[in-house]
Coordinates of C-alpha atoms in Angstrom, one line a residue:
Chain A
M18 CA -22.8 -8.1 16.7
S19 CA -19.6 -9.0 19.3
M20 CA -18.4 -10.9 16.1
L21 CA -18.4 -7.8 14.4
L22 CA -16.5 -6.0 17.2
L23 CA -14.0 -8.9 17.5
D24 CA -13.4 -8.5 13.4
L25 CA -13.0 -5.1 13.6
L26 CA -10.2 -5.0 16.6
G27 CA -8.5 -7.5 14.8
T28 CA -8.6 -5.3 11.5
F29 CA -7.6 -2.5 13.9
F30 CA -4.6 -4.2 15.3
F31 CA -3.7 -5.6 11.8
A32 CA -3.8 -2.2 9.9
V33 CA -1.8 -0.3 12.8
S34 CA 0.9 -3.2 11.9
G35 CA 0.5 -1.9 8.0
S36 CA 1.0 1.3 8.6
L37 CA 3.8 0.9 11.3
L38 CA 5.6 -0.9 8.1
A39 CA 4.3 1.7 5.7
A40 CA 6.5 4.2 8.0
R41 CA 9.6 2.2 8.4
K42 CA 9.6 1.6 4.2
K43 CA 9.0 5.5 3.9
F44 CA 5.7 4.9 2.3
D45 CA 3.2 8.0 2.1
V46 CA -0.1 8.4 3.9
V47 CA -1.9 6.9 0.9
G48 CA 0.4 4.0 0.9
S49 CA 0.2 3.7 4.4
L50 CA -3.7 3.5 3.8
L51 CA -3.5 1.1 1.6
L52 CA -1.3 -1.0 3.3
A53 CA -3.2 -1.0 6.2
S54 CA -6.2 -1.9 4.2
L55 CA -4.4 -5.1 2.9
V56 CA -3.2 -6.5 5.9
G57 CA -6.3 -5.9 7.8
L58 CA -9.0 -6.5 5.5
G59 CA -6.9 -9.2 3.0
G60 CA -7.1 -12.2 5.2
G61 CA -10.9 -11.8 5.5
V62 CA -11.4 -11.1 2.3
C63 CA -9.7 -14.4 0.9
R64 CA -11.8 -16.6 3.9
D65 CA -14.8 -14.8 2.8
V66 CA -14.1 -15.7 -1.0
I67 CA -13.2 -19.3 -0.5
I68 CA -16.1 -19.6 1.6
G69 CA -18.2 -18.3 -1.3
Q70 CA -21.1 -16.7 0.2
G71 CA -21.6 -13.4 -1.4
V72 CA -19.6 -10.1 -1.2
P73 CA -16.8 -10.0 1.5
N74 CA -18.0 -8.1 4.6
A75 CA -14.9 -6.0 4.2
F76 CA -16.7 -4.8 0.2
A77 CA -20.3 -5.3 1.5
Q78 CA -19.9 -3.2 5.1
P79 CA -18.0 0.3 4.6
V80 CA -17.9 0.3 8.5
Y81 CA -15.0 -2.1 7.9
L82 CA -12.6 1.0 6.2
L83 CA -12.8 2.6 9.5
P84 CA -9.8 0.4 11.5
P85 CA -7.4 1.3 8.3
V86 CA -8.2 4.8 8.5
L87 CA -7.8 5.4 12.4
A88 CA -4.4 3.3 12.3
T89 CA -3.2 5.2 9.0
L90 CA -4.3 8.5 11.4
L91 CA -2.7 7.3 14.5
V92 CA 0.7 6.3 12.8
A93 CA 0.6 10.0 10.9
T94 CA 0.6 11.6 13.8
R95 CA 3.2 9.7 15.7
V96 CA 0.6 8.6 18.4
V97 CA 1.5 5.2 17.5
H98 CA 5.5 4.7 16.3
E99 CA 8.0 2.4 16.4
T100 CA 11.0 2.4 18.6
R101 CA 14.5 1.3 18.0
V102 CA 13.5 -2.3 18.8
R103 CA 10.4 -2.3 16.4
R104 CA 7.9 -3.8 19.3
P105 CA 5.0 -2.1 18.7
L106 CA 5.0 -3.4 14.9
L107 CA 5.4 -7.5 16.3
L108 CA 2.5 -6.4 18.9
F109 CA -0.3 -5.5 17.2
D110 CA 0.6 -7.9 14.4
A111 CA 0.1 -10.2 17.4
G112 CA -3.3 -9.0 18.4
G113 CA -4.6 -9.1 14.7
L114 CA -3.1 -12.8 14.5
A115 CA -5.0 -13.8 18.1
L116 CA -8.2 -12.2 17.2
F117 CA -8.4 -13.4 13.3
C118 CA -7.5 -17.2 14.0
I119 CA -10.5 -17.3 16.1
V120 CA -12.8 -15.0 14.1
G121 CA -11.8 -16.8 10.8
T122 CA -12.6 -20.0 12.7
I123 CA -15.8 -19.4 13.7
T124 CA -16.9 -17.7 10.0
A125 CA -15.9 -21.2 8.5
H126 CA -17.9 -22.9 10.9
E127 CA -20.9 -21.2 10.6
A128 CA -20.6 -21.7 7.1
G129 CA -20.8 -25.3 7.6
L130 CA -17.2 -26.3 6.7
H131 CA -16.0 -29.5 8.1
A132 CA -13.9 -29.0 11.5
V133 CA -10.4 -29.4 9.8
S134 CA -11.2 -27.2 7.3
A135 CA -12.9 -24.5 9.7
A136 CA -9.3 -24.4 11.4
L137 CA -7.3 -24.2 8.2
L138 CA -9.4 -21.6 6.8
G139 CA -8.8 -20.0 10.4
L140 CA -5.2 -20.1 10.1
T141 CA -5.4 -18.8 6.5
T142 CA -7.3 -15.9 7.6
A143 CA -4.9 -15.2 10.9
V144 CA -1.9 -15.4 8.4
G145 CA -2.9 -14.2 5.0
G146 CA -3.3 -10.6 5.4
G147 CA 0.5 -10.6 7.5
V148 CA 1.8 -12.8 4.4
M149 CA 0.1 -9.8 1.7
R150 CA 1.5 -6.9 3.5
D151 CA 4.9 -8.3 3.8
V152 CA 5.1 -9.5 0.1
V153 CA 3.5 -6.5 -0.7
A154 CA 6.4 -4.1 1.2
N155 CA 9.0 -6.5 -0.4
E156 CA 10.1 -8.2 2.6
V157 CA 10.3 -11.4 3.3
P158 CA 6.9 -12.5 5.5
Q159 CA 7.2 -12.7 9.3
V160 CA 5.6 -16.1 9.3
F161 CA 8.8 -17.3 7.8
N162 CA 11.0 -15.4 9.8
P163 CA 12.7 -18.6 11.9
R164 CA 12.9 -16.5 15.2
G165 CA 10.1 -16.9 17.5
V166 CA 7.2 -18.9 16.1
Y167 CA 4.0 -17.4 14.3
A168 CA 1.8 -19.6 12.6
I169 CA 2.0 -22.3 15.8
P170 CA 0.2 -19.8 17.9
A171 CA -2.7 -19.2 15.6
M172 CA -3.1 -23.1 14.5
L173 CA -3.4 -23.7 18.3
G174 CA -6.1 -21.0 18.4
A175 CA -7.7 -21.8 15.5
A176 CA -7.9 -25.6 16.8
L177 CA -9.3 -24.7 20.4
T178 CA -11.8 -22.6 18.7
V179 CA -13.0 -25.5 16.4
L180 CA -12.9 -27.5 19.7
T181 CA -14.7 -25.7 21.8
L182 CA -16.9 -24.9 19.1
E183 CA -17.8 -28.8 18.5
L184 CA -17.9 -29.6 22.2
G185 CA -20.9 -25.9 22.3
W186 CA -18.2 -24.8 25.0
F187 CA -17.3 -21.8 23.0
G188 CA -18.6 -18.3 24.2
V189 CA -17.0 -14.6 25.7
V190 CA -15.2 -16.5 28.4
A191 CA -13.6 -19.1 26.0
G192 CA -12.9 -16.6 23.5
C193 CA -11.0 -14.0 25.4
L194 CA -8.9 -16.8 27.2
I195 CA -7.9 -18.3 23.5
A196 CA -7.0 -15.0 22.4
V197 CA -5.3 -13.8 25.3
F198 CA -3.5 -17.6 25.0
V199 CA -2.4 -16.9 21.3
F200 CA -1.2 -13.3 21.7
V201 CA 1.0 -14.3 24.8
L202 CA 2.3 -17.3 23.2
R203 CA 3.6 -15.2 19.8
V204 CA 5.0 -12.4 22.2
L205 CA 6.8 -15.0 24.3
S206 CA 8.2 -16.8 21.6
I207 CA 9.6 -13.4 20.3
R208 CA 10.8 -12.4 23.8
L209 CA 12.7 -15.8 24.3
E210 CA 13.5 -16.4 20.8
W211 CA 12.0 -19.6 20.6
H212 CA 12.5 -21.6 17.5
V213 CA 11.3 -24.8 15.8
P214 CA 13.8 -27.3 13.5
L215 CA 14.9 -25.6 9.9
A216 CA 12.9 -27.2 7.1
G217 CA 16.1 -28.9 6.0
G218 CA 17.0 -30.1 9.4
G219 CA 19.3 -28.9 12.2
T220 CA 18.6 -25.8 14.1
I221 CA 19.4 -22.2 13.6
R222 CA 22.4 -21.1 15.5
T223 CA 22.6 -18.0 17.2
N224 CA 24.7 -15.6 15.4
D225 CA 22.4 -17.0 12.4
V226 CA 19.8 -14.1 10.6
Chain B
M30 CA -20.5 -3.2 -25.5
S31 CA -19.1 0.2 -24.9
M32 CA -18.4 -1.0 -21.6
L33 CA -16.3 -4.0 -23.1
L34 CA -14.4 -1.9 -25.4
L35 CA -13.2 0.2 -22.3
D36 CA -12.7 -2.7 -20.6
L37 CA -10.3 -4.0 -23.3
L38 CA -8.7 -0.7 -23.7
G39 CA -7.7 -0.2 -19.9
T40 CA -6.6 -4.4 -20.6
F41 CA -4.3 -3.2 -23.2
F42 CA -2.8 -0.1 -21.5
F43 CA -2.3 -2.1 -18.2
A44 CA -0.9 -4.7 -20.4
V45 CA 1.5 -2.6 -22.3
S46 CA 3.1 -1.4 -19.1
G47 CA 3.5 -5.5 -18.3
S48 CA 5.2 -6.1 -20.9
L49 CA 7.8 -3.0 -20.9
L50 CA 8.7 -4.0 -17.1
A51 CA 9.2 -7.7 -18.5
A52 CA 11.7 -6.1 -21.4
R53 CA 13.4 -4.2 -18.2
K54 CA 13.8 -6.9 -16.3
K55 CA 14.8 -9.1 -19.3
F56 CA 12.4 -11.7 -18.9
D57 CA 11.3 -13.3 -22.3
V58 CA 8.5 -12.9 -24.5
V59 CA 6.6 -15.9 -22.4
G60 CA 6.9 -14.0 -19.7
S61 CA 6.2 -10.4 -20.9
L62 CA 2.8 -12.1 -22.2
L63 CA 2.5 -13.6 -18.7
L64 CA 3.3 -10.3 -16.7
A65 CA 1.0 -8.4 -19.6
S66 CA -2.1 -10.8 -19.0
L67 CA -1.4 -10.6 -15.3
V68 CA -1.7 -6.6 -14.9
G69 CA -4.1 -6.4 -17.5
L70 CA -6.7 -9.0 -16.4
G71 CA -5.5 -9.0 -12.3
G72 CA -7.4 -6.4 -11.3
G73 CA -10.4 -7.3 -13.4
V74 CA -10.6 -11.0 -12.1
C75 CA -10.3 -10.0 -8.1
R76 CA -13.5 -7.7 -9.1
D77 CA -15.1 -10.3 -10.7
V78 CA -14.2 -13.0 -7.8
I79 CA -15.4 -10.6 -5.4
I80 CA -18.4 -9.7 -6.5
G81 CA -19.2 -13.6 -6.8
Q82 CA -21.3 -13.7 -10.1
G83 CA -20.2 -16.4 -12.4
V84 CA -16.8 -17.1 -13.8
P85 CA -14.6 -13.8 -14.1
N86 CA -14.7 -12.0 -17.8
A87 CA -11.4 -12.3 -18.3
F88 CA -11.7 -16.4 -18.6
A89 CA -15.5 -16.4 -19.6
Q90 CA -14.4 -14.1 -23.0
P91 CA -11.7 -15.3 -24.8
V92 CA -11.3 -11.6 -26.4
Y93 CA -9.7 -10.6 -23.0
L94 CA -6.6 -12.4 -24.3
L95 CA -5.9 -10.1 -27.4
P96 CA -4.8 -7.1 -25.5
P97 CA -2.2 -8.7 -23.7
V98 CA -0.7 -10.8 -26.9
L99 CA -1.0 -7.5 -28.7
A100 CA 1.1 -5.7 -26.0
T101 CA 3.7 -8.2 -26.1
L102 CA 3.7 -8.3 -29.6
L103 CA 4.3 -4.1 -29.4
V104 CA 6.9 -4.4 -27.1
A105 CA 9.0 -7.3 -28.6
T106 CA 8.9 -5.8 -31.9
R107 CA 10.2 -2.5 -30.2
V108 CA 7.0 -0.5 -31.2
V109 CA 6.9 0.6 -28.2
H110 CA 10.0 0.6 -26.2
E111 CA 11.5 2.6 -22.8
T112 CA 13.6 5.5 -23.4
R113 CA 16.0 6.7 -20.7
V114 CA 13.7 8.0 -18.4
R115 CA 10.9 5.1 -18.6
R116 CA 7.8 7.7 -19.2
P117 CA 6.2 5.1 -21.8
L118 CA 5.3 2.4 -18.7
L119 CA 4.2 5.3 -16.5
L120 CA 2.0 6.4 -19.2
F121 CA 0.7 3.1 -20.1
D122 CA -0.1 2.7 -16.8
A123 CA -1.8 5.8 -15.7
G124 CA -3.7 5.0 -19.0
G125 CA -4.9 2.0 -17.3
L126 CA -5.7 3.1 -14.3
A127 CA -8.0 5.8 -15.6
L128 CA -10.1 3.1 -17.1
F129 CA -10.3 0.6 -14.8
C130 CA -11.2 3.0 -11.9
I131 CA -14.4 3.7 -13.9
V132 CA -15.1 0.2 -15.0
G133 CA -14.4 -1.4 -11.9
T134 CA -16.8 1.1 -10.5
I135 CA -19.8 0.7 -12.5
T136 CA -19.4 -3.0 -13.0
A137 CA -19.6 -3.4 -9.0
H138 CA -22.4 -0.5 -9.1
E139 CA -24.7 -2.6 -11.8
A140 CA -23.8 -5.6 -8.9
G141 CA -25.9 -4.0 -6.7
L142 CA -22.7 -2.7 -4.3
H143 CA -23.5 -0.2 -1.5
A144 CA -22.0 3.4 -3.1
V145 CA -18.9 3.3 -0.9
S146 CA -18.2 -0.2 -1.7
A147 CA -18.6 0.3 -5.3
A148 CA -15.8 2.7 -5.4
L149 CA -13.7 0.5 -3.1
L150 CA -13.7 -2.2 -5.7
G151 CA -13.2 0.3 -8.7
L152 CA -9.9 1.6 -6.7
T153 CA -9.2 -2.3 -6.0
T154 CA -9.8 -3.0 -9.7
A155 CA -7.4 -0.1 -10.4
V156 CA -4.6 -0.7 -8.3
G157 CA -4.9 -4.3 -7.5
G158 CA -3.3 -5.1 -11.5
G159 CA -0.5 -2.9 -11.1
V160 CA 0.1 -4.4 -7.5
M161 CA 0.7 -8.0 -8.7
R162 CA 2.9 -6.9 -12.0
D163 CA 5.0 -5.2 -9.5
V164 CA 5.3 -7.3 -6.7
V165 CA 5.8 -10.3 -8.9
A166 CA 8.7 -8.8 -10.8
N167 CA 10.1 -8.2 -7.4
E168 CA 9.7 -4.4 -6.8
V169 CA 8.0 -2.3 -4.5
P170 CA 5.1 -1.6 -6.1
Q171 CA 4.1 1.7 -7.9
V172 CA 1.5 2.7 -5.6
F173 CA 3.8 3.1 -2.6
N174 CA 6.3 5.0 -4.5
P175 CA 6.0 8.5 -2.7
R176 CA 7.0 10.8 -5.9
G177 CA 3.6 11.6 -7.3
V178 CA 0.4 10.3 -6.3
Y179 CA -0.9 7.1 -7.6
A180 CA -4.1 6.2 -5.4
I181 CA -5.6 9.5 -5.3
P182 CA -6.5 9.9 -8.8
A183 CA -8.0 6.1 -9.0
M184 CA -10.2 7.2 -5.8
L185 CA -11.1 10.5 -7.1
G186 CA -12.1 8.9 -10.5
A187 CA -14.0 5.9 -8.5
A188 CA -15.9 8.4 -6.2
L189 CA -16.8 10.9 -9.2
T190 CA -18.0 7.5 -11.0
V191 CA -20.3 6.3 -8.5
L192 CA -21.4 10.2 -7.8
T193 CA -22.6 11.0 -11.6
L194 CA -24.0 7.1 -11.4
E195 CA -26.2 7.8 -8.2
L196 CA -27.1 11.2 -9.8
G197 CA -28.5 9.8 -13.0
W198 CA -25.3 12.0 -15.0
F199 CA -23.3 9.2 -16.0
G200 CA -23.1 9.0 -19.8
V201 CA -19.9 8.9 -22.3
V202 CA -19.0 12.3 -21.8
A203 CA -18.8 12.3 -18.1
G204 CA -17.1 8.7 -18.7
C205 CA -14.8 10.4 -20.9
L206 CA -14.1 13.7 -18.8
I207 CA -13.4 11.2 -15.9
A208 CA -10.9 9.4 -17.5
V209 CA -9.1 12.3 -18.6
F210 CA -9.2 13.8 -15.4
V211 CA -7.7 10.7 -13.8
F212 CA -4.6 10.4 -16.6
V213 CA -3.7 13.9 -16.1
L214 CA -3.5 14.1 -12.4
R215 CA -1.6 10.9 -12.3
V216 CA 1.0 12.2 -14.9
L217 CA 1.0 15.7 -13.6
S218 CA 1.8 14.4 -10.1
I219 CA 4.9 12.5 -11.8
R220 CA 6.0 15.6 -13.6
L221 CA 5.7 18.1 -11.0
E222 CA 6.8 15.4 -8.0
W223 CA 3.6 16.2 -6.3
H224 CA 4.2 14.1 -2.5
V225 CA 1.8 14.2 0.4
P226 CA 2.9 13.5 3.9
L227 CA 4.9 10.1 4.6
A228 CA 3.0 7.7 6.8
G229 CA 5.1 8.3 10.0
G230 CA 4.7 11.9 9.7
G231 CA 6.9 14.4 8.3
T232 CA 7.6 14.8 4.3
I233 CA 9.7 13.9 1.7
R234 CA 13.0 15.2 0.8
T235 CA 14.3 16.2 -2.2
N236 CA 17.4 13.7 -1.9
D237 CA 15.3 10.8 -0.5
V238 CA 14.4 8.0 -3.1
Chain C
M18 CA -11.0 -41.0 -8.0
S19 CA -8.1 -41.2 -10.5
M20 CA -8.5 -37.5 -11.0
L21 CA -8.1 -36.9 -7.1
L22 CA -4.7 -39.2 -7.2
L23 CA -3.7 -37.0 -10.1
D24 CA -4.5 -33.6 -8.2
L25 CA -2.9 -35.3 -4.9
L26 CA 0.5 -36.6 -6.6
G27 CA 0.5 -32.6 -8.3
T28 CA 0.0 -31.4 -4.9
F29 CA 2.9 -33.5 -3.7
F30 CA 5.4 -32.8 -6.3
F31 CA 4.7 -29.0 -5.9
A32 CA 4.9 -29.5 -1.9
V33 CA 8.2 -30.9 -2.1
S34 CA 9.3 -27.7 -4.6
G35 CA 8.0 -25.7 -1.6
S36 CA 9.9 -27.4 1.2
L37 CA 12.8 -27.4 -0.7
L38 CA 12.9 -23.8 -1.2
A39 CA 12.1 -23.3 2.5
A40 CA 14.9 -25.3 3.6
R41 CA 17.5 -22.9 1.1
K42 CA 16.0 -19.9 2.6
K43 CA 16.8 -21.0 6.2
F44 CA 12.8 -21.1 6.9
D45 CA 11.8 -23.2 9.9
V46 CA 9.3 -26.5 9.6
V47 CA 6.0 -24.7 10.0
G48 CA 7.4 -22.0 7.4
S49 CA 8.3 -25.4 5.3
L50 CA 5.0 -26.6 5.8
L51 CA 3.1 -23.2 5.0
L52 CA 5.3 -23.2 1.9
A53 CA 4.3 -26.5 0.7
S54 CA 0.8 -25.9 1.4
L55 CA 0.9 -22.4 -0.7
V56 CA 2.7 -23.9 -3.8
G57 CA 0.9 -27.3 -3.6
L58 CA -2.6 -25.8 -3.2
G59 CA -2.6 -22.2 -4.0
G60 CA -3.1 -22.9 -7.9
G61 CA -6.0 -25.2 -7.2
V62 CA -7.4 -22.8 -5.0
C63 CA -7.4 -19.8 -7.5
R64 CA -8.6 -22.3 -10.0
D65 CA -11.6 -23.2 -7.9
V66 CA -12.2 -19.7 -6.6
I67 CA -12.4 -18.5 -10.4
I68 CA -14.9 -21.4 -11.1
G69 CA -16.8 -20.5 -8.4
Q70 CA -18.7 -23.8 -7.6
G71 CA -18.3 -23.6 -3.4
V72 CA -15.4 -24.3 -1.4
P73 CA -12.4 -25.2 -3.1
N74 CA -11.1 -28.7 -2.8
A75 CA -8.1 -28.0 -1.0
F76 CA -10.8 -26.4 2.1
A77 CA -13.6 -28.8 1.4
Q78 CA -11.6 -32.0 1.6
P79 CA -8.8 -32.7 4.4
V80 CA -6.8 -35.1 2.3
Y81 CA -5.3 -32.4 0.5
L82 CA -3.3 -31.7 3.8
L83 CA -1.2 -35.0 3.7
P84 CA 0.9 -34.0 0.7
P85 CA 2.0 -31.1 2.3
V86 CA 2.7 -32.6 5.8
L87 CA 4.6 -35.8 4.0
A88 CA 6.8 -32.9 1.6
T89 CA 7.9 -31.3 4.9
L90 CA 8.9 -34.6 6.6
L91 CA 11.0 -35.8 3.7
V92 CA 12.8 -32.5 3.5
A93 CA 13.5 -31.9 7.1
T94 CA 14.7 -35.4 7.6
R95 CA 16.7 -34.9 4.4
V96 CA 15.1 -37.7 2.5
V97 CA 14.8 -35.1 -0.2
H98 CA 17.5 -32.9 -0.2
E99 CA 19.0 -30.1 -2.5
T100 CA 22.1 -31.2 -4.3
R101 CA 24.7 -28.9 -5.5
V102 CA 22.9 -27.5 -8.8
R103 CA 19.8 -27.7 -7.0
R104 CA 18.2 -29.8 -9.5
P105 CA 15.5 -31.6 -7.2
L106 CA 13.7 -28.6 -6.9
L107 CA 13.1 -28.3 -10.5
L108 CA 12.2 -31.9 -11.1
F109 CA 9.4 -31.9 -8.7
D110 CA 8.4 -28.2 -9.7
A111 CA 8.4 -29.9 -13.2
G112 CA 6.4 -32.9 -11.9
G113 CA 3.5 -30.6 -10.4
L114 CA 3.5 -28.3 -13.5
A115 CA 2.9 -31.3 -15.9
L116 CA 0.4 -32.5 -13.3
F117 CA -1.5 -29.2 -12.8
C118 CA -1.8 -28.1 -16.3
I119 CA -4.1 -31.4 -17.2
V120 CA -6.0 -31.7 -13.7
G121 CA -6.7 -27.7 -13.9
T122 CA -7.8 -28.3 -17.5
I123 CA -10.1 -31.0 -16.8
T124 CA -11.9 -29.4 -13.8
A125 CA -12.4 -26.3 -15.7
H126 CA -13.9 -28.1 -18.7
E127 CA -16.0 -30.3 -16.4
A128 CA -17.0 -26.9 -15.0
G129 CA -18.3 -26.1 -18.6
L130 CA -15.7 -23.4 -19.8
H131 CA -14.8 -22.6 -22.8
A132 CA -12.6 -24.6 -24.4
V133 CA -9.8 -21.8 -24.4
S134 CA -11.0 -20.5 -21.1
A135 CA -10.4 -24.3 -19.4
A136 CA -6.5 -24.1 -21.2
L137 CA -6.1 -21.0 -19.9
L138 CA -7.3 -22.0 -16.4
G139 CA -5.4 -25.0 -16.8
L140 CA -2.3 -23.4 -17.4
T141 CA -3.3 -20.6 -14.4
T142 CA -3.5 -23.6 -12.2
A143 CA 0.0 -25.3 -13.4
V144 CA 1.9 -21.7 -13.0
G145 CA -0.4 -20.2 -10.0
G146 CA 1.2 -22.0 -7.3
G147 CA 4.9 -21.7 -8.2
V148 CA 4.6 -17.8 -8.9
M149 CA 3.0 -17.5 -5.3
R150 CA 5.8 -19.8 -3.8
D151 CA 8.7 -17.8 -5.4
V152 CA 6.9 -14.5 -4.6
V153 CA 6.3 -15.4 -0.8
A154 CA 9.7 -16.3 -0.7
N155 CA 11.0 -13.1 -1.9
E156 CA 12.5 -14.4 -5.4
V157 CA 11.8 -13.4 -9.2
P158 CA 9.4 -16.4 -10.3
Q159 CA 10.6 -19.1 -12.0
V160 CA 8.3 -18.8 -15.1
F161 CA 10.2 -15.4 -15.8
N162 CA 13.4 -17.0 -15.8
P163 CA 14.4 -16.8 -19.3
R164 CA 16.9 -20.0 -19.1
G165 CA 14.5 -22.7 -20.1
V166 CA 11.3 -22.8 -21.0
Y167 CA 8.4 -22.8 -18.1
A168 CA 5.0 -21.8 -19.5
I169 CA 5.2 -23.4 -23.0
P170 CA 5.3 -26.7 -21.6
A171 CA 2.2 -26.1 -19.8
M172 CA 0.3 -24.1 -22.4
L173 CA 0.7 -27.1 -24.7
G174 CA -0.2 -29.6 -22.2
A175 CA -3.1 -27.7 -21.5
A176 CA -4.0 -27.1 -25.1
L177 CA -3.6 -31.1 -25.7
T178 CA -6.0 -31.6 -22.9
V179 CA -8.6 -29.6 -24.0
L180 CA -8.2 -30.9 -27.7
T181 CA -8.0 -34.9 -26.6
L182 CA -11.3 -34.0 -24.6
E183 CA -13.2 -32.2 -27.1
L184 CA -12.3 -35.0 -29.3
G185 CA -13.4 -37.5 -26.9
W186 CA -9.7 -39.2 -27.1
F187 CA -8.7 -38.0 -23.5
G188 CA -8.0 -41.0 -21.1
V189 CA -5.6 -42.6 -18.8
V190 CA -3.3 -43.4 -21.6
A191 CA -3.6 -39.9 -23.3
G192 CA -3.3 -38.2 -19.8
C193 CA 0.0 -40.0 -19.3
L194 CA 1.7 -39.2 -22.4
I195 CA 0.8 -35.4 -22.0
A196 CA 2.1 -35.7 -18.5
V197 CA 5.4 -37.1 -19.5
F198 CA 5.6 -35.0 -22.9
V199 CA 5.3 -31.6 -20.5
F200 CA 7.8 -32.7 -17.7
V201 CA 10.4 -33.8 -20.4
L202 CA 9.9 -31.0 -22.3
R203 CA 10.4 -28.7 -19.2
V204 CA 13.5 -30.6 -18.1
L205 CA 15.0 -30.6 -21.4
S206 CA 14.7 -26.8 -22.2
I207 CA 16.6 -26.9 -18.6
R208 CA 19.1 -29.2 -19.1
L209 CA 19.9 -27.7 -23.0
E210 CA 19.4 -24.3 -21.9
W211 CA 16.6 -23.5 -24.4
H212 CA 15.3 -20.0 -24.6
V213 CA 12.8 -17.6 -26.6
P214 CA 13.6 -14.1 -27.6
L215 CA 13.6 -11.5 -24.5
A216 CA 10.4 -9.4 -24.1
G217 CA 12.0 -6.2 -25.4
G218 CA 13.3 -8.2 -29.0
G219 CA 16.7 -9.8 -29.0
T220 CA 17.9 -13.0 -27.4
I221 CA 19.6 -13.8 -24.0
R222 CA 23.6 -13.7 -24.2
T223 CA 25.4 -16.4 -22.8
N224 CA 26.9 -14.5 -19.8
D225 CA 23.7 -13.0 -19.2
V226 CA 21.8 -14.2 -16.0

C-alpha cells in the first residue's frame, strides 16, 4: 500500500518534470500528457519488463494514469511553471529520482534479484524515465550533464536501500531518510555546481557548457 | 487471420513512412530497411513485450519482415516518393496509426487486460513506432508537433475499439469504420491545422513552428 | 562458458566505444559509465526481454558490470583515447558488432526461435546497443551513416551463424572465422568508403555528408 503511494508520488514528480519540459519545448497539452506519462511511467515499465513477472504495474493498474493527468493540468493552468532559471523542472525531477531509486530497488529485491542486480535495477528505474523524456524531446539527457551529479545520488540511494533491506532495517523511517538524502544531494550538487572528472580525463572548466 | 492481415497492412503503412523519412535524411537502403522495420514493428514489439506472453509476433513470424522489405523497395525505386509538401509520409503514417490503435487494443484485450489498460496499450502500439522512428532519425517526434492532432485520433480509436469489444459489437464493419474515422480525423487535422492548447497554457500563434 | 566470455568481450568492446563517445561529448566519468553500460548491455537486454525467458543476463549476473567499469577506467586514464580521425571508437564498435551478431544469434537459436527469427534477433542484438548509444548522446546512429556499411556485415554474420548452427558445423573455429569476417568487412567498408544506394534511389556523391 505505502509502496503504491510512494510509486505514485514519484510518478507525479517525474510527470511534472515532463510537462514542464513539454511547455518549454512548446508542445501542446496532449504532448504534455504523453511526455509526462513517458517520464513518469517509463522507468517503472522497463523495470517490470526486465523482472518479467506479468504486465507492468503502469498498464495493470489504471490509477497510474492519474499522476500524469494531474501534472499536465497543473502545468497547463500555470499552477506550476518554469521561472527564469528553470529550477522547478530540476526540483521535481530530483523528487522523482529520490523516490524511484528506492521503489525500484525494493521491487527488484522483492522479485528475488541478487542485491547488486536489485540496486542496478533501482538505478535503471530512477534514471530511465528521465533519459526517455530528454531523448524524446531531442535533448541530451540531464544524466549526462557534467554540471552537478545525477546518477551518483541515485546509485547511493539504491545501494542504501538494498543494504538496509538485507540487514532487515528498512522501514518507513529508513525510506524517508534515504529519499531526503538523495534529494538533498542532487539539489545541492546543482546549486554548488559539483562535478566529477570528465570521461576522457581532466575536469570541466568554469566557462564550459 | 484478418487480424494478421490488418497488422501486416498497418506495418506496411508505417514502414513506408520510415523509408520516406530515411530518403529525406539521405540514409542508404539498408538504413531505410532498418528504419522501416523499426517503425513498422517497434510499436507491436513493445506491446507484446508488455503483455508478456511469449516471443513478440514480429520475431516469431518471419512474414512480418515482408512489409518493411516491400516499403524499402517501393521508396528506393521511387514508386512512392516525397513531394514538395511531404504529404505521403504523413498519409502513410496516418494509415499505420489508424490500424495500429485498433490492432493493439484488440491484442491487449484478448490478453485479458482491463479495458482502460487495453486502450492505453493500443495507444502505445499506435504511437510507439512513430516515436522510435523520429527519435532514431534525430527529429522531434511528430506526436509532439503542435500543428494538427496526432494522439487524439489514436486515443479515440482505441477507446471506440475497446467500447465496441466490451459491448460485443466489434466486427469487420466496426473495425473499418473506426479505422476510417481515425485516418480522416488525423488527415483533416493536418489540412485544417487544428491545434489544442499548449502545454504551458495559451495557444500556438500562426507564425510559430 | 565460452559464450559468457564472448559476450563479456563484446560487451567490453561496445563499452569502450560508449566511453569514447562520452569523452568526445564532454560527459563526466559517471556519464561515461552509464553510456558504456547502455551500449554494452542494451542490445543484450533487448534480446533477452524479447526472448522472454527470465531476467536478462546483464541484470542476473553482476559480472556484466565489469566490462563497462573497465572501459570507463581505460578511457578516463587515457589508456584508450580518440585520435584525430576518431578511429578507435569505430574499431571497438566493429569488434562489438562482430561478436554480438554471433552471440545474439546463438542465444536466440538456443531459445528455440525459428532460423530467420534467430538471425533477426542476432542483428537486433548487434545493432541495438549502438543505436541506443548514439540516440542517447543525441547523434544520428552510425547504422544510418551512408559512408561504409554497418548492418550488412552484422546481417551476414548472423546468417552465417544460424546456417552453421543448423548444419551442425558451428564451433570455436567457425565462430572465430565469422567474427573476423564481420570485423574485417566493417573496417574495410569504412576505409574504402563503400556505400550502397540511397533510400530514395541514387547514390551518395563524394561531397555529401
